[in-house]
Amino acid sequence: THYAQARHRQLASRKASKGDWRDNFPAVGTQSLEKGQGRAFPWPLCFNEPRRLLFCPRPCLVVLTPCLLGLFIVGRATMFRDGEPTRGDAEARRGDKTGSDESRGERMEPSVKMTRHQAFYIFVLDGLGGMALSGGVNFAIAYGAMAVMYTTQDTAKHPIRLFQLPNTLAGDAAVTIVVQCILTWFVEMGLVAHDLAQRSVQPIGCIDEPAHPWLRRLFFLPPGRETAIRRLRAASFGSVMQQALRGFALSVPAFLALWPAAVGILTAVGRRRGGDYVYSDRWTPQVFKLVLGGLLGLLTTPLMAVFWLVRAGWEAKHTSGAEGRRVEVKLILATSAFHPFPWTSPRPRLLLPPGGIRILRHPGGAMAFKGLATCAAAALLTGQAAALHPWGPWLGFQSSDAVGAARGGVLAAARPADSAAIEAHNLSVPVDHFHNESRYEPHSHDFFDLRYWLDATHYREGGPVIVLHSGEFPGEGRLPFLEHGIVPMLTKATGGLGLVLEHRYYGTSYPVPDTTVENLRFLTTEQALADAAYFARHVRFPGLEHLDLTAPGTPYIIYGGSYAGAFAALTRKLYPDVYWGAISSSGVTAAVDEYWQYFEAARHFAPGDCSPTLQRLTRIIDGMLFADDPAKADEIKDLFGLKELYHDEFASVLSGGISGLQNTNWDPEEDFAEYGTYCATIASDALLFASTAHLRPAVRRIVSFAGYDAEGQSLTARMLNYVGHVRNRVRRDKRYCRGSSLRECFSARFAEHRTDLAAGWQRSWLYQTCTQWGYFVTGEGVPRDRLPMVSRALTYDYATIRCRSQLNITAPPDVDSINRLGGLNFSYPRLALIDGAQDPWRAASPHAMGLPDRESTTEEPFMLIDWGVHHWDENGLKDEVEGLPPKQVVEAQRKEVEFVQAWLQEFERERKRGSAEQMTEELRRAVQGPR
């Protein structure tokens, strides 16, 4: 696991170099958008500038249509005038001047008790009507303006979560409650004032004024009862803030009442994943917002209406007998003269026909317009928030140990998929396939969701199923290979289905609620292989349910790289009736307990003078570490700025640079540039770090102490560069564990111990290495007849320390459970073994140096890619680049396509032969009867 951290650093640096995610989207109005090509435009960005609304008709229609529909329906409802319903516009114009502009400016007298009309106004128009419109508006917002977070985003790659950003329903609920309460407060203030002026409702006069000064301040009342109450004219920023504070105050009890209940319900319907809950149904946010917005409107809107009606009653008592005046509520913000309620001015200037103005002058229409205003404001705010959430990736759960994993999170050893079109699906598979095996006791009869991704772009009926197994990483990291890697090459040539299948205990495919040692008992390669077989026998692919694409009737070809390569080989050997063929790329078919051979590839193939230089520098360092004088060890560790570390911890930190060979790649998107920089740095005779120049005398003494006087000048400069490189890397990596000591940051003895699912793939792979696979990289195990590439202080005891400290596993891994199936001599018909000549994992494969070469045939391909490293044949390019892939990779991929096609032809011949034999047997039985 420690050596996977180099990959994490690569991914972190690549992410930092790519800049903001919004840079990946085309500019507004580009040809690709006009033709519907390229990426989908992020909807919230439509609200950043008015001109962008022209390119976002869908969110605008989704948001505005339900509001306008509600405005039309409610606007046709019965209108109220002086507390009595009218029979239409014609009848309202008859009689005295009740409906004239003059009388409409006068308020009605306060009621001496709550009338049915007031109750209808408060609880039906404002309560139920507010519930319907607020729920609909929130639904539209969730579906429209926030589509970048929910509807159009790849929820397989970024599942909808309860707590973790960017898709957080709990945070969405909190923001919805606060924003809706504040916006509704302003809207309700204007609407009640309008309805009072239009004589559509009576003020409430049956409640006495409060005497407590805080309550009087809450209701905007003067300090003393004898002082006249003036009508509100909020014309300053301070007044607006006072109103906003009251809306926020109402949101606090609403939050306390609704947010815990909402979170409780969401935890009940969600699927637990680590310390969070995830939701696979994309309609979950919309339905959730519909219910939450509706309940919030039902509970808060009547309270706001009562607030303003009661205050109007107190105001009317102070001004009884005086000529009523028209209420004008003008909210003039500090930066604009926007008037949110223009119909309350003496001469409304609305760009609406007279009928529209008439609709807005009665409570139903005004209440509907409230939903429209709330929707527009909320869409603007939430859309902007969704588009500008740069903090999201940094606020998620940390699932890593020490520095390397903290930088990589749960990313797999591949870049994220570019397309959101590849959706995740699940197949329910048994937790325990082997009820006769005592090591799985207590047995389980439960099932769990095994995740997979499907691409049917090139599928033709009768084609094969190409399975790419994700191995020891979450499946998301393998998705690019469904788009422009080995999988589409094979599916295009064969008319097949392509899919990525996730390994149990990785990604979201957890059969248990946590990863305690007891719950990890079902994490064995044997159980995972049975998952793959069960999948092929039972899966029904979405959109292709009418076809039986299960094995053995459909040929299944499995591909894997690294551990997944060994997994593919084992699948073919143990389930030959299910998987017709397999390709094992860099497959580690031999499990090795102490894997000192990891650095042998670098010893043979490191560029330039890197390897011999590192061997000599390591000998110098070990001479100081193992000297009889303990001060020598302190001196060498202090030289690198790592004096606090134990010897084995110090050796582990120094090994980080050369381990980067595994992550070099021909693909510019995948290449690990730091490895080449590292080698060039330590092999240079020029001083590359000015900060180490003053250390030259001390380093010269250390070099001389090791007996390298003849090469003193050259090795001194190279050691100084080595020191500068390590110091720079340590300083950079320490930023990811601020507040921790040097040992807490870099020592496996202080690795974070978590048992929840957020611990991620690191804990799962740690368990597999501690129990079955091994691969504990050391310098201690290097034969004494050669100089090691890393310090011999890197011991087996330190490499296995997390097995004991985190899993309480003290026994060595059972590598025989794997090696008995073939190990270095692994072979099987229709199994391709492909390796890179410079792969650090080559020593654990049938291509290990020293083993006899094999003849490569169509039946059993056996290929070694010159200059290749770790499963180089798996990669592909999205766009054509001259000179890429390298010709040896192109040749390997061409041969893979050819022998897979040959395997499928053999499958067709076998199927026809089987059909003919079956027909012959049926005819024989018909003539002779059963034997």
Coordinates of C-alpha atoms in Angstrom, one line a residue, residues 225-567:
R225 CA -47.8 52.1 23.8
E226 CA -48.7 55.8 23.7
T227 CA -46.5 56.4 20.7
A228 CA -48.3 56.1 17.4
I229 CA -47.3 53.1 15.2
R230 CA -46.1 54.2 11.8
R231 CA -46.4 52.2 8.7
L232 CA -43.2 50.6 7.5
R233 CA -41.3 52.3 4.7
A234 CA -38.1 50.1 4.4
A235 CA -36.0 52.4 2.2
S236 CA -32.5 51.6 3.5
F237 CA -30.1 48.8 3.6
G238 CA -30.4 48.7 7.4
S239 CA -34.1 48.3 7.2
V240 CA -33.7 45.5 4.7
M241 CA -31.3 43.8 7.0
Q242 CA -33.7 44.2 9.9
Q243 CA -36.4 42.4 7.9
A244 CA -33.9 39.7 6.8
L245 CA -32.9 39.1 10.5
R246 CA -36.5 38.4 11.3
G247 CA -36.8 35.9 8.5
F248 CA -33.6 34.3 9.6
A249 CA -35.0 34.1 13.2
L250 CA -38.0 32.2 11.9
S251 CA -35.7 29.9 10.0
V252 CA -34.0 28.8 13.3
P253 CA -37.0 27.0 14.8
A254 CA -37.9 25.8 11.3
F255 CA -34.4 24.3 11.0
L256 CA -34.5 22.7 14.4
A257 CA -37.9 21.1 13.6
L258 CA -37.4 20.0 10.0
W259 CA -33.7 19.4 9.5
P260 CA -33.2 16.6 12.0
A261 CA -36.4 15.0 10.8
A262 CA -35.3 15.3 7.1
V263 CA -31.9 13.8 7.9
G264 CA -33.5 11.0 9.8
I265 CA -35.8 10.1 6.9
L266 CA -33.0 10.3 4.5
T267 CA -30.8 8.0 6.6
A268 CA -33.7 5.5 6.6
V269 CA -34.1 5.5 2.8
G270 CA -30.4 5.8 1.9
R271 CA -27.7 3.2 1.7
R272 CA -25.0 3.5 4.2
R273 CA -21.5 3.9 2.8
G274 CA -18.8 4.6 5.4
G275 CA -19.8 7.6 7.5
D276 CA -22.3 8.8 4.9
Y277 CA -25.4 7.7 3.0
V278 CA -25.7 7.5 -0.7
Y279 CA -28.7 7.5 -3.1
S280 CA -28.7 5.8 -6.5
D281 CA -32.1 7.2 -7.6
R282 CA -31.6 10.5 -9.3
W283 CA -35.1 11.6 -8.4
T284 CA -34.3 11.5 -4.7
P285 CA -33.2 15.2 -4.5
Q286 CA -36.3 16.4 -6.4
V287 CA -38.8 14.5 -4.3
F288 CA -36.9 15.5 -1.1
K289 CA -37.0 19.2 -2.1
L290 CA -40.7 18.9 -3.0
V291 CA -41.6 17.6 0.4
L292 CA -39.3 19.8 2.4
G293 CA -40.3 23.0 0.5
G294 CA -44.0 22.1 0.9
L295 CA -43.8 21.5 4.6
L296 CA -41.7 24.6 5.1
G297 CA -44.3 26.7 3.2
L298 CA -47.2 25.1 5.2
L299 CA -45.5 25.9 8.5
T300 CA -44.0 29.3 8.0
T301 CA -46.1 31.2 5.5
P302 CA -49.2 31.3 7.8
L303 CA -47.0 32.6 10.7
M304 CA -45.7 35.4 8.5
A305 CA -49.2 36.3 7.4
V306 CA -50.4 36.4 11.0
F307 CA -47.4 38.5 12.0
W308 CA -48.3 41.3 9.5
L309 CA -52.0 41.1 10.0
V310 CA -51.6 41.4 13.8
R311 CA -49.2 44.3 13.4
A312 CA -51.6 46.0 10.9
G313 CA -54.4 45.7 13.5
W314 CA -52.3 47.5 16.1
E315 CA -51.4 50.1 13.6
A316 CA -55.1 50.6 12.7
K317 CA -56.1 51.1 16.3
H318 CA -53.5 54.0 16.6
T319 CA -54.8 55.6 13.4
S320 CA -58.5 55.0 13.7
G321 CA -60.5 57.9 12.3
A322 CA -57.7 59.1 10.1
E323 CA -57.9 58.9 6.4
G324 CA -56.4 55.7 5.2
R325 CA -53.4 56.0 3.1
R326 CA -52.0 53.7 0.5
V327 CA -49.3 51.4 1.8
E328 CA -46.1 51.5 -0.1
V329 CA -43.3 49.1 0.8
K330 CA -40.2 50.1 -1.1
L331 CA -37.2 48.0 -0.7
I332 CA -34.3 50.0 -2.1
L333 CA -31.2 47.9 -1.9
A334 CA -27.8 49.6 -1.4
T335 CA -26.7 48.9 -4.9
S336 CA -29.8 49.2 -7.0
A337 CA -33.3 50.7 -7.2
F338 CA -35.0 47.4 -7.9
H339 CA -38.7 47.4 -6.8
P340 CA -39.8 43.9 -6.1
F341 CA -43.5 44.8 -5.7
P342 CA -44.3 47.4 -8.3
W343 CA -48.1 46.7 -8.2
T344 CA -48.2 48.4 -4.7
S345 CA -47.3 51.9 -6.2
P346 CA -50.2 54.3 -7.0
R347 CA -49.6 53.8 -10.8
P348 CA -48.4 50.3 -11.4
R349 CA -46.0 50.0 -14.3
L350 CA -46.0 46.4 -15.1
L351 CA -45.3 45.0 -18.6
L352 CA -48.4 42.9 -18.3
P353 CA -51.8 43.2 -20.0
P354 CA -54.7 44.7 -17.9
G355 CA -55.9 41.2 -17.1
G356 CA -52.5 40.3 -15.6
I357 CA -52.5 43.4 -13.4
R358 CA -56.0 42.5 -12.2
I359 CA -54.8 39.0 -11.3
L360 CA -52.0 40.4 -9.3
R361 CA -54.4 42.6 -7.3
H362 CA -56.1 39.8 -5.5
P363 CA -54.7 37.6 -2.9
G364 CA -54.6 34.4 -5.0
G365 CA -52.7 36.0 -7.9
A366 CA -50.4 37.8 -5.5
M367 CA -49.8 34.6 -3.6
A368 CA -48.9 32.8 -6.9
F369 CA -46.6 35.6 -7.8
K370 CA -44.8 35.0 -4.5
G371 CA -43.9 31.5 -5.8
L372 CA -42.5 33.0 -9.0
A373 CA -40.4 35.6 -7.1
T374 CA -39.2 33.0 -4.7
C375 CA -38.3 30.6 -7.5
A376 CA -36.3 33.2 -9.4
A377 CA -34.4 34.4 -6.4
A378 CA -33.7 30.9 -5.1
A379 CA -32.7 29.7 -8.6
L380 CA -30.2 32.5 -8.8
L381 CA -28.7 31.8 -5.4
T382 CA -28.6 28.0 -5.6
G383 CA -27.4 28.1 -9.2
Q384 CA -24.5 30.4 -8.3
A385 CA -23.7 28.2 -5.3
A386 CA -23.7 25.1 -7.4
A387 CA -21.5 26.6 -10.0
L388 CA -19.0 28.0 -7.6
H389 CA -18.3 25.3 -5.0
P390 CA -14.5 25.0 -5.2
W391 CA -14.4 23.8 -1.6
G392 CA -16.2 20.6 -2.3
P393 CA -13.4 18.2 -3.0
W394 CA -11.6 19.4 0.2
L395 CA -14.5 18.8 2.6
G396 CA -15.0 15.1 1.9
F397 CA -14.0 12.2 4.1
Q398 CA -10.3 11.5 4.2
S399 CA -9.9 7.8 3.5
S400 CA -6.2 7.6 3.5
D401 CA -3.2 7.0 5.7
A402 CA -0.3 9.4 6.2
V403 CA 0.6 11.7 3.4
G404 CA 0.3 9.8 0.1
A405 CA -3.3 8.7 0.5
A406 CA -4.4 12.0 1.9
R407 CA -3.4 13.5 -1.4
G408 CA -5.1 10.8 -3.5
G409 CA -8.3 10.2 -1.6
V410 CA -10.2 7.2 -3.1
L411 CA -8.9 7.8 -6.7
A412 CA -7.9 4.7 -8.5
A413 CA -4.8 4.3 -10.6
A414 CA -6.5 5.9 -13.6
R415 CA -7.8 9.3 -14.5
P416 CA -11.5 10.1 -14.0
A417 CA -13.8 9.3 -16.8
D418 CA -14.5 12.2 -19.2
S419 CA -18.1 11.2 -20.0
A420 CA -21.1 11.3 -17.6
A421 CA -23.0 9.0 -19.9
I422 CA -21.6 5.8 -18.4
E423 CA -24.1 5.0 -15.6
A424 CA -23.5 2.7 -12.7
H425 CA -25.7 -0.3 -12.1
N426 CA -25.8 -3.0 -9.5
L427 CA -26.4 -6.7 -9.4
S428 CA -27.4 -8.4 -6.1
V429 CA -24.9 -11.2 -5.3
P430 CA -24.4 -13.5 -2.3
V431 CA -22.2 -12.3 0.5
D432 CA -21.0 -15.8 1.2
H433 CA -20.6 -18.3 -1.7
F434 CA -19.0 -21.0 0.4
H435 CA -21.2 -22.2 3.3
N436 CA -19.0 -25.3 3.7
E437 CA -15.9 -23.4 4.5
S438 CA -15.3 -22.9 8.2
R439 CA -13.1 -19.8 7.8
Y440 CA -16.2 -17.8 6.8
E441 CA -18.2 -18.7 9.9
P442 CA -20.5 -17.3 11.0
H443 CA -21.9 -17.7 7.5
S444 CA -24.2 -15.2 5.9
H445 CA -27.3 -15.7 3.7
D446 CA -27.5 -12.0 2.7
F447 CA -26.9 -10.4 -0.6
F448 CA -25.2 -7.2 -1.5
D449 CA -25.0 -4.8 -4.5
L450 CA -22.0 -5.5 -6.8
R451 CA -21.5 -2.4 -8.9
Y452 CA -20.7 -2.3 -12.6
W453 CA -20.7 0.1 -15.5
L454 CA -22.0 -0.8 -19.0
D455 CA -21.2 0.6 -22.4
A456 CA -23.2 -0.8 -25.3
T457 CA -21.9 1.7 -27.9
H458 CA -20.6 -1.0 -30.3
Y459 CA -22.9 -3.9 -29.3
R460 CA -24.3 -6.1 -32.1
E461 CA -26.6 -8.9 -31.2
G462 CA -24.6 -12.1 -30.7
G463 CA -21.5 -10.2 -29.6
P464 CA -19.4 -11.1 -26.6
V465 CA -19.3 -9.4 -23.2
I466 CA -15.9 -7.8 -22.4
V467 CA -15.4 -7.5 -18.7
L468 CA -12.7 -5.2 -17.3
H469 CA -12.2 -6.0 -13.7
S470 CA -11.3 -3.0 -11.4
G471 CA -9.1 -5.0 -9.0
E472 CA -8.0 -3.3 -5.8
F473 CA -9.4 0.1 -6.7
P474 CA -12.9 1.6 -6.9
G475 CA -14.3 1.0 -10.3
E476 CA -14.6 4.7 -11.2
G477 CA -10.9 4.8 -11.9
R478 CA -11.2 2.3 -14.7
L479 CA -14.0 4.1 -16.6
P480 CA -11.7 5.8 -19.1
F481 CA -10.9 2.4 -20.5
L482 CA -14.5 2.0 -21.5
E483 CA -14.2 5.1 -23.6
H484 CA -10.7 5.0 -25.2
G485 CA -8.8 2.1 -23.8
I486 CA -8.5 -1.6 -24.5
V487 CA -12.2 -2.3 -24.0
P488 CA -13.6 -0.2 -26.8
M489 CA -10.9 -1.6 -29.1
L490 CA -12.2 -5.1 -28.4
T491 CA -15.9 -4.3 -28.4
K492 CA -15.6 -2.3 -31.7
A493 CA -13.8 -5.3 -33.3
T494 CA -16.2 -7.9 -32.0
G495 CA -19.6 -6.1 -31.7
G496 CA -19.4 -6.7 -27.9
L497 CA -20.7 -5.1 -24.7
G498 CA -18.0 -3.5 -22.6
L499 CA -18.3 -3.2 -18.8
V500 CA -16.2 -2.5 -15.7
L501 CA -16.9 -4.8 -12.8
E502 CA -16.0 -3.7 -9.3
H503 CA -14.4 -6.0 -6.7
R504 CA -16.2 -6.7 -3.4
Y505 CA -15.1 -4.4 -0.6
Y506 CA -14.1 -1.6 -3.0
G507 CA -15.9 1.5 -4.2
T508 CA -19.6 1.0 -3.2
S509 CA -19.5 -2.8 -3.4
Y510 CA -19.4 -3.5 0.3
P511 CA -21.3 -6.5 1.7
V512 CA -20.9 -5.3 5.3
P513 CA -21.7 -2.0 7.1
D514 CA -18.1 -1.6 8.4
T515 CA -14.6 -3.1 8.0
T516 CA -13.9 -4.5 11.4
V517 CA -11.7 -7.6 11.2
E518 CA -14.7 -9.9 11.7
N519 CA -16.5 -8.3 8.8
L520 CA -13.5 -8.5 6.6
R521 CA -13.6 -12.4 6.7
F522 CA -15.6 -12.4 3.4
L523 CA -12.8 -10.5 1.7
T524 CA -10.9 -13.2 -0.1
T525 CA -10.0 -13.7 -3.7
E526 CA -12.0 -16.9 -3.7
Q527 CA -15.2 -15.1 -2.8
A528 CA -14.5 -12.3 -5.3
L529 CA -13.9 -14.8 -8.1
A530 CA -17.3 -16.4 -7.2
D531 CA -18.8 -12.9 -7.5
A532 CA -17.5 -12.6 -11.1
A533 CA -18.9 -16.0 -12.0
Y534 CA -22.3 -15.3 -10.4
F535 CA -22.4 -12.0 -12.2
A536 CA -21.9 -13.6 -15.6
R537 CA -24.5 -16.3 -14.9
H538 CA -27.3 -14.0 -13.6
V539 CA -26.9 -10.5 -14.9
R540 CA -29.6 -8.8 -17.0
F541 CA -28.3 -5.7 -18.6
P542 CA -30.5 -2.5 -18.5
G543 CA -31.9 -1.8 -21.9
L544 CA -31.1 -5.3 -23.1
E545 CA -33.4 -7.3 -20.8
H546 CA -35.0 -8.9 -23.8
L547 CA -31.7 -10.7 -24.6
D548 CA -30.2 -13.5 -22.6
L549 CA -26.6 -12.4 -22.3
T550 CA -25.6 -14.7 -19.5
A551 CA -22.8 -17.3 -19.6
P552 CA -22.2 -19.8 -20.9
G553 CA -24.6 -19.0 -23.8
T554 CA -22.8 -15.7 -24.4
P555 CA -18.9 -15.6 -24.5
Y556 CA -17.4 -13.6 -21.7
I557 CA -13.9 -12.3 -22.0
I558 CA -12.3 -10.9 -18.8
Y559 CA -9.4 -8.4 -18.8
G560 CA -7.4 -7.1 -15.8
G561 CA -4.2 -5.3 -15.0
S562 CA -1.9 -5.8 -12.0
Y563 CA -3.8 -7.6 -9.2
A564 CA -6.9 -7.5 -11.5
G565 CA -4.7 -9.3 -14.1
A566 CA -4.0 -12.1 -11.7
F567 CA -7.7 -12.0 -10.9

